PDB file of C-alpha atoms in Angstrom:
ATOM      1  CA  UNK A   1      23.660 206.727 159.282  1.00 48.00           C
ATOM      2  CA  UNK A   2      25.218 203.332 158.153  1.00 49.00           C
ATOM      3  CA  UNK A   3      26.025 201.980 155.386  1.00 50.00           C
ATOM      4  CA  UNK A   4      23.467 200.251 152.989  1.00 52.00           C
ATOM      5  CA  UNK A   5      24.665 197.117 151.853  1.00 55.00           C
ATOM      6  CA  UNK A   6      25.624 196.536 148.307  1.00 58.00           C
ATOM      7  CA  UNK A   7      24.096 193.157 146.508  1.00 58.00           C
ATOM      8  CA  UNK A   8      26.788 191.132 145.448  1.00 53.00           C
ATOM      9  CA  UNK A   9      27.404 191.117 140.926  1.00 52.00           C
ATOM     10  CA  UNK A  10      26.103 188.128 139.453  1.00 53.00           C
ATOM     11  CA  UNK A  11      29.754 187.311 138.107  1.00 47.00           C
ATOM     12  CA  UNK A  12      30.907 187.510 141.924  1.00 46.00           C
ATOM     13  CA  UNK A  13      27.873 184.871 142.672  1.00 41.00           C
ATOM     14  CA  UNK A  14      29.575 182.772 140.214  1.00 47.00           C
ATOM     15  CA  UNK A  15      33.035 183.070 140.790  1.00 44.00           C
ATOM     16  CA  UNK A  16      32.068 182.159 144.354  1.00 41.00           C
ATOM     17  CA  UNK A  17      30.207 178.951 143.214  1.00 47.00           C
ATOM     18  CA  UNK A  18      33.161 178.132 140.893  1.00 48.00           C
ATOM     19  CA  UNK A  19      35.549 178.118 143.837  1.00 52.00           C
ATOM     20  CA  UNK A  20      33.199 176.172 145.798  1.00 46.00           C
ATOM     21  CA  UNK A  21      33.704 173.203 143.308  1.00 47.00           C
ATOM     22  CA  UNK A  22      36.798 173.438 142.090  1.00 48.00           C
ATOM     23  CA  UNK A  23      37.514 173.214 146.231  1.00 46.00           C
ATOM     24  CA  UNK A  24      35.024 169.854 146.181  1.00 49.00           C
ATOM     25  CA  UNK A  25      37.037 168.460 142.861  1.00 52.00           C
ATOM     26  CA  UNK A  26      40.314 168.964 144.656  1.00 42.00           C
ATOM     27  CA  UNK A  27      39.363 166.839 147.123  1.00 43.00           C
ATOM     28  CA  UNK A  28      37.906 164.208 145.173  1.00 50.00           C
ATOM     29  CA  UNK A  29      41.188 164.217 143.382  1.00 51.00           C
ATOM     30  CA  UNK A  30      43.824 164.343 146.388  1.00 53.00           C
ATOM     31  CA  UNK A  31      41.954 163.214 149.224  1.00 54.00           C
ATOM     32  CA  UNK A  32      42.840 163.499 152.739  1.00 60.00           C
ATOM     33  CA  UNK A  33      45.724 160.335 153.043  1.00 73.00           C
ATOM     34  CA  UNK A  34      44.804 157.939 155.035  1.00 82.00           C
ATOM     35  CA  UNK A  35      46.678 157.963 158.457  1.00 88.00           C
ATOM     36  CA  UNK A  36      49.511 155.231 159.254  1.00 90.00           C
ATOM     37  CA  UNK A  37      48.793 152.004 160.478  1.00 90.00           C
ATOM     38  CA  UNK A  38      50.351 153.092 163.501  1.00 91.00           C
ATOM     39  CA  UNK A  39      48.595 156.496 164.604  1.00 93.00           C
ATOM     40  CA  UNK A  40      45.204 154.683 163.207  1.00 95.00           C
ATOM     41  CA  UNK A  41      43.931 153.848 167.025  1.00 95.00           C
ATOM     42  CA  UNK A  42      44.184 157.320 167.773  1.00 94.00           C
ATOM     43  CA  UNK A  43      42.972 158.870 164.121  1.00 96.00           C
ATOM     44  CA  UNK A  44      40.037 156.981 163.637  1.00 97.00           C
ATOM     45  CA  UNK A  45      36.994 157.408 165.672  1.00 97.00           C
ATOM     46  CA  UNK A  46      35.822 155.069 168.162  1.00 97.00           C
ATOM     47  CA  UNK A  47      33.066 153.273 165.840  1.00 97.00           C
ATOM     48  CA  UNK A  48      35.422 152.020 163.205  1.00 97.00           C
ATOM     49  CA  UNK A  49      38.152 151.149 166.119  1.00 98.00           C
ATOM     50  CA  UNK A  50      35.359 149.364 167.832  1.00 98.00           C
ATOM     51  CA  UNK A  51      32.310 148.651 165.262  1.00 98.00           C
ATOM     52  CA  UNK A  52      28.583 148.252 166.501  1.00 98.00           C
ATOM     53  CA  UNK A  53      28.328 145.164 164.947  1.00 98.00           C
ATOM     54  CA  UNK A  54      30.832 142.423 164.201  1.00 97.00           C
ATOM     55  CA  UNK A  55      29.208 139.356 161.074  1.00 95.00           C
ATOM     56  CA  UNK A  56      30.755 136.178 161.577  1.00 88.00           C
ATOM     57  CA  UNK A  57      29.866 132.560 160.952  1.00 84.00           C
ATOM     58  CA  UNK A  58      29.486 129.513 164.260  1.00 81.00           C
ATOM     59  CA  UNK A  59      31.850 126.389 163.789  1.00 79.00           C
ATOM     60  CA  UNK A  60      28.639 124.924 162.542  1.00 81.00           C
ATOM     61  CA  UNK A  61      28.269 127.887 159.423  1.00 81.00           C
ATOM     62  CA  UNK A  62      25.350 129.764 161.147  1.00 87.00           C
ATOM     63  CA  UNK A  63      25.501 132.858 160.494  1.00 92.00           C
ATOM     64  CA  UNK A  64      26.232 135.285 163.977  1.00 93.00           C
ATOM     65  CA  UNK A  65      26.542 138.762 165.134  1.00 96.00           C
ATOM     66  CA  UNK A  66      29.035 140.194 167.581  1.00 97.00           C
ATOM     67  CA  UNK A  67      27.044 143.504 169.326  1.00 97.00           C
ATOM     68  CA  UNK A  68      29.267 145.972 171.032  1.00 98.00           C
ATOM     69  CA  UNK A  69      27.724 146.115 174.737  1.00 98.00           C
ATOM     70  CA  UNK A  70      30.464 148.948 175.833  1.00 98.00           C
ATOM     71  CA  UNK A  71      33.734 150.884 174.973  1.00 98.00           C
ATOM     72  CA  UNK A  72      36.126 151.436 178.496  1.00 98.00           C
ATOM     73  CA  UNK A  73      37.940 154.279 178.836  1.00 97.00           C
ATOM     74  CA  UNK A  74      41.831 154.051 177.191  1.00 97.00           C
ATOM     75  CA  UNK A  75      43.821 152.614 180.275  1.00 98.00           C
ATOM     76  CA  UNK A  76      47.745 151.766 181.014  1.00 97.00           C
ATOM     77  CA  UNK A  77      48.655 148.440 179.547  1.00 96.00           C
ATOM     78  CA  UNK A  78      49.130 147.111 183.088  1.00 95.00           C
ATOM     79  CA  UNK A  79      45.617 147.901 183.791  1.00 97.00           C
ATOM     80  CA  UNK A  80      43.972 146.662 181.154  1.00 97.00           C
ATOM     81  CA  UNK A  81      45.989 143.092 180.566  1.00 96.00           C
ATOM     82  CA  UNK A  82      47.135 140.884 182.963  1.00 94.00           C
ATOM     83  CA  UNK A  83      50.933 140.808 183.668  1.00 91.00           C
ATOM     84  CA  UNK A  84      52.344 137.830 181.957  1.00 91.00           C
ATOM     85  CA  UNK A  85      50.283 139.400 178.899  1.00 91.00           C
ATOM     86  CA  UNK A  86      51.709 142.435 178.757  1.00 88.00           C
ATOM     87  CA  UNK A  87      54.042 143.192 175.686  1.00 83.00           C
ATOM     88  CA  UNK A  88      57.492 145.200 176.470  1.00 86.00           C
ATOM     89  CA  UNK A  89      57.081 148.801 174.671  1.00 90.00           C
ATOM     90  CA  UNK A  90      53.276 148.836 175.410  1.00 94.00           C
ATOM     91  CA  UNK A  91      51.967 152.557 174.883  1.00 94.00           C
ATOM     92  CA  UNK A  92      48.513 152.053 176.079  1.00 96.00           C
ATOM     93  CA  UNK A  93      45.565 149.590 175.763  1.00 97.00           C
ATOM     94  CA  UNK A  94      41.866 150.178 174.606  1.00 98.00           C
ATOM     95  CA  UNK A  95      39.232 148.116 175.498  1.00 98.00           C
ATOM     96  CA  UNK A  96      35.784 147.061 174.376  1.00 98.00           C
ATOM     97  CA  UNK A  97      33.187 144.552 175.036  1.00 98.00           C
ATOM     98  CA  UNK A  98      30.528 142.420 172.610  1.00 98.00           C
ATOM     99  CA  UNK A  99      27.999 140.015 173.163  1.00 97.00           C
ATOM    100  CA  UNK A 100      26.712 137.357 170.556  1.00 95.00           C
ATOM    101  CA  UNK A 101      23.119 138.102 169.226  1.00 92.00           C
ATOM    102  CA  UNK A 102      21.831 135.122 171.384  1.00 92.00           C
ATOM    103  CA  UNK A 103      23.068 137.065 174.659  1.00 94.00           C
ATOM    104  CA  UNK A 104      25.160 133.909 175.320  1.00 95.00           C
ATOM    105  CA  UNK A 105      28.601 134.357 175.230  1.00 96.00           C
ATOM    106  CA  UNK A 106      30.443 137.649 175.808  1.00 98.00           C
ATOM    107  CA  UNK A 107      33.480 138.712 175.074  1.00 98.00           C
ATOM    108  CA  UNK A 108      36.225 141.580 176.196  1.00 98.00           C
ATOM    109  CA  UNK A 109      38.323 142.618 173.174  1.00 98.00           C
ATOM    110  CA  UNK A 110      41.678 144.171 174.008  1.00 97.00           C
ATOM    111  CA  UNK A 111      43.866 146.459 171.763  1.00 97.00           C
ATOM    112  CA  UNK A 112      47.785 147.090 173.100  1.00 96.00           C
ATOM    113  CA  UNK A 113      49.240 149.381 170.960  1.00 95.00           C
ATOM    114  CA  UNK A 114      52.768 149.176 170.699  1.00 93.00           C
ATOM    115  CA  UNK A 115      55.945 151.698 170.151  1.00 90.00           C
ATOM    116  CA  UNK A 116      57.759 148.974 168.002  1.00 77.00           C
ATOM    117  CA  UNK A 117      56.672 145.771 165.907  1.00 68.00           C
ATOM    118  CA  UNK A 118      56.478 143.060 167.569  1.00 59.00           C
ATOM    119  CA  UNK A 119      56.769 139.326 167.243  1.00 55.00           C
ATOM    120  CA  UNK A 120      53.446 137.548 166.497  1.00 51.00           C
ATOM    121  CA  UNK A 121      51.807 135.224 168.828  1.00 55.00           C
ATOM    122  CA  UNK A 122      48.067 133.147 168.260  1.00 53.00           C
ATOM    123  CA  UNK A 123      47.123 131.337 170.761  1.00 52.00           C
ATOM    124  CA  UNK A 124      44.068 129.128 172.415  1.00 53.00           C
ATOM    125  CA  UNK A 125      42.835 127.884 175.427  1.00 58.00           C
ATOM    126  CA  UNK A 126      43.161 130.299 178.746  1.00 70.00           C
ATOM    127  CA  UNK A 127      46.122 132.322 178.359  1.00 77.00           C
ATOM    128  CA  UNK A 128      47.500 135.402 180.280  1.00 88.00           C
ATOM    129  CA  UNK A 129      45.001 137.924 178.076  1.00 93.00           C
ATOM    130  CA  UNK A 130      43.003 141.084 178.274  1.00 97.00           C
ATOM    131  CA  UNK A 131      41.245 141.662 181.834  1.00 97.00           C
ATOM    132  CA  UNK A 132      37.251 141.550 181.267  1.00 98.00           C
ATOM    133  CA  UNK A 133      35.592 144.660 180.888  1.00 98.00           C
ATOM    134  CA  UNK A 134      32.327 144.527 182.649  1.00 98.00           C
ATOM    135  CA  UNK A 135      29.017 147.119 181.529  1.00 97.00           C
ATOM    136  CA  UNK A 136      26.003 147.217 183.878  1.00 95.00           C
ATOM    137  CA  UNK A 137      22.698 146.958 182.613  1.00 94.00           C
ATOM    138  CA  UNK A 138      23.497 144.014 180.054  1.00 95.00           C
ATOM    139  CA  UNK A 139      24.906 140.682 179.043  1.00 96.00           C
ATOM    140  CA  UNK A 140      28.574 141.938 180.086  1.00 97.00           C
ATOM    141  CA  UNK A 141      27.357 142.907 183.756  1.00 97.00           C
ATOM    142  CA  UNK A 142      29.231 140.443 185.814  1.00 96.00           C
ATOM    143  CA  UNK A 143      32.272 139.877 183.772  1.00 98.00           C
ATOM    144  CA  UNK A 144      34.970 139.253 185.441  1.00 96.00           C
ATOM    145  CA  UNK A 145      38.280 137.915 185.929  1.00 94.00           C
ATOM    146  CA  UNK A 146      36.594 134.836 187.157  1.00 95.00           C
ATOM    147  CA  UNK A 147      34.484 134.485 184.199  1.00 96.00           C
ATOM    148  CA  UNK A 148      36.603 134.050 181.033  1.00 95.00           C
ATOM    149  CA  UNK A 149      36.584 130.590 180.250  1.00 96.00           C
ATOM    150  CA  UNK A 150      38.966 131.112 177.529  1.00 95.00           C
ATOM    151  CA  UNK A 151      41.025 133.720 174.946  1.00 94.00           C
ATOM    152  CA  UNK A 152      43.522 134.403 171.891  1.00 93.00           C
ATOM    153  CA  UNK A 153      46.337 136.530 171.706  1.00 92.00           C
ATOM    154  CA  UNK A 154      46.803 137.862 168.433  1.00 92.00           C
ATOM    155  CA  UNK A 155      49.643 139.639 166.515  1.00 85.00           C
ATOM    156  CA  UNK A 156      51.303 139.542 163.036  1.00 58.00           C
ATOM    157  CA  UNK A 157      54.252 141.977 164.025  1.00 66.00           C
ATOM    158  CA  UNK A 158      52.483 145.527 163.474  1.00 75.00           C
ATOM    159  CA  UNK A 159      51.995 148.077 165.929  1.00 89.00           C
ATOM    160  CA  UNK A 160      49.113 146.010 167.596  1.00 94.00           C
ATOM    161  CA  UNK A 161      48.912 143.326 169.762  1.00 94.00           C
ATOM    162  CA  UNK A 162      44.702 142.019 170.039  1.00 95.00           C
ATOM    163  CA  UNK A 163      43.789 139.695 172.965  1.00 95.00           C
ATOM    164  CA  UNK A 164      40.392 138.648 173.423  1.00 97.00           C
ATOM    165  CA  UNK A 165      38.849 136.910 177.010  1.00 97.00           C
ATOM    166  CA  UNK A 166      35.678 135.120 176.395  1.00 97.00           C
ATOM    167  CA  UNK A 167      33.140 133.581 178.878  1.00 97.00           C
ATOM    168  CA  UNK A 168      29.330 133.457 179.547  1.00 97.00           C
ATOM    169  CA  UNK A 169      26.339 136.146 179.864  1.00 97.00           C
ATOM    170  CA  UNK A 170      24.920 134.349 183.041  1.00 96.00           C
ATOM    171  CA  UNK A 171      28.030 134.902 184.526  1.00 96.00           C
ATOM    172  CA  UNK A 172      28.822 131.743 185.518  1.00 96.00           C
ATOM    173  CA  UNK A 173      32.407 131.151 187.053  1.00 97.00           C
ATOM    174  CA  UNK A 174      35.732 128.969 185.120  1.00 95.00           C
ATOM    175  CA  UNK A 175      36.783 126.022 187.168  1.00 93.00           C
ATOM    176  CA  UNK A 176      40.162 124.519 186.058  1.00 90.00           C
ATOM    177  CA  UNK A 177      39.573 121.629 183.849  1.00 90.00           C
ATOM    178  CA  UNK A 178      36.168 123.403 182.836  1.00 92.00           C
ATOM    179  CA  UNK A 179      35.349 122.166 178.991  1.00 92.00           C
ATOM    180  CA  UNK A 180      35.294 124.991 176.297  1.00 92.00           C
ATOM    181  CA  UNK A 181      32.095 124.861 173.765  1.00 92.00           C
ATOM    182  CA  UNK A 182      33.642 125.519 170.342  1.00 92.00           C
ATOM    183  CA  UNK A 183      31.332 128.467 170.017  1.00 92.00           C
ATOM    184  CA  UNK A 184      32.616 130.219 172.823  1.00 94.00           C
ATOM    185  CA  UNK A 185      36.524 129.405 171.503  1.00 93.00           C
ATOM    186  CA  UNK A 186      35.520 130.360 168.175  1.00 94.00           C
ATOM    187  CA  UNK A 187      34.093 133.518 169.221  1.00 95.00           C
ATOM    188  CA  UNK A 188      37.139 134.990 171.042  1.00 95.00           C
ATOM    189  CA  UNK A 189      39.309 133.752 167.872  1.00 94.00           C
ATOM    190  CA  UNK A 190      37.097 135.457 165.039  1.00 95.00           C
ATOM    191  CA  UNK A 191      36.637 138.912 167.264  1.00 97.00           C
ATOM    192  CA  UNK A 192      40.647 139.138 167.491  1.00 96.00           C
ATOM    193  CA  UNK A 193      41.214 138.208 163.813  1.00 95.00           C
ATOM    194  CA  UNK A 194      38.499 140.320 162.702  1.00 96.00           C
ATOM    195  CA  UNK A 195      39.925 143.984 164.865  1.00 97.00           C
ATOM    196  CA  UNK A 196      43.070 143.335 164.407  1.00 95.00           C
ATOM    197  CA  UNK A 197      42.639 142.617 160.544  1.00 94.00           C
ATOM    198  CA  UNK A 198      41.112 145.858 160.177  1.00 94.00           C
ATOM    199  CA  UNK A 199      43.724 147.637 162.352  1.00 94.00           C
ATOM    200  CA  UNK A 200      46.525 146.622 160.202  1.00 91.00           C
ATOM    201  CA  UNK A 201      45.305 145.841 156.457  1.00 88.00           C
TER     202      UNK A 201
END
């Protein structure tokens, strides 16, 4: 025959509940720390890596959105950036891919994360960058190598190096001496600034 079991004492109920919050106050208290700048690609999930949604403002103040049309899979450095962009001590490279809210303009966002500091580097116009990363079934579909019209390269000496590659949704193809619509510069510039500012801050 088994045992019957036993109701707990009211004074165990509340020594239970006590421990329960003084647990919950601890925590408020000492929280978990936050991890280092440079284990934060890794620590973080993918949403605050790569966020849904990115605000910004068009050279002429309008206010736009940046939506996140896909996330590749992490990739070798070599992979993911073309060779003259790839930094010595590269770990590995993440990659992600947002539209504006107009379905215009997309652009591939590229994050190198680096075994050592670096020296900084900001540039414009179509330099060695991130290679496009293209997501069927959207405005990113035929992105390509072909298709960036232009990119920045962004780093302030951290552990990251950001490089963006920006070109159009209708997939149209960059022809050497091609002219760049300030939206579509401004676009690749305020995407780096704005993931690699909230990589490193």
């Amino acid at each position: 025959m088994g045992r019957s079991e036993v109701p707990p004492l009211p004074f165990e109920v509340a020594v239970y509940h006590l421990s329960v919050v003084l647990l919950s106050l601890v925590s408020m208290v000492w929280p978990t720390p936050a991890p280092p700048v440079s284990e934060r690609w890794h620590a973080w999930p993918v949403v605050r890596v790569f966020p849904a949604a990115v605000p910004g403002h068009s050279p002429s103040g309008a206010r736009v959105t940046y939506v996140l049309t896909g996330v590749a899979p992490e990739a070798p450095c070599r992979v993911a950036f073309q060779p003259a962009a790839v930094r010595p001590g590269c770990r590995t490279a993440l990659r992600a891919t947002y539209a504006d809210s107009t379905q215009t303009f997309v652009v591939t966002v590229g994050i190198a994360v680096l075994d050592a500091p670096g020296p900084g580097r900001n540039g414009s116009g179509r330099p060695a960058t991130v290679r496009p990363a293209a997501f069927p079934g959207g405005p990113a579909e035929r992105f390509g190598d072909r298709q960036y019209f232009t990119g920045v390269v962004v780093g302030s000496g951290e552990r990251y190096m950001v490089a963006t590659a920006a070109g159009y949704a209708d997939g149209r193809a960059y022809q050497p001496g091609d002219r760049v619509t300030p939206r579509l510069r401004d676009a690749a510039r305020r995407l780096a600034t704005a993931l690699h500012e909230a990589l490193v801050r």
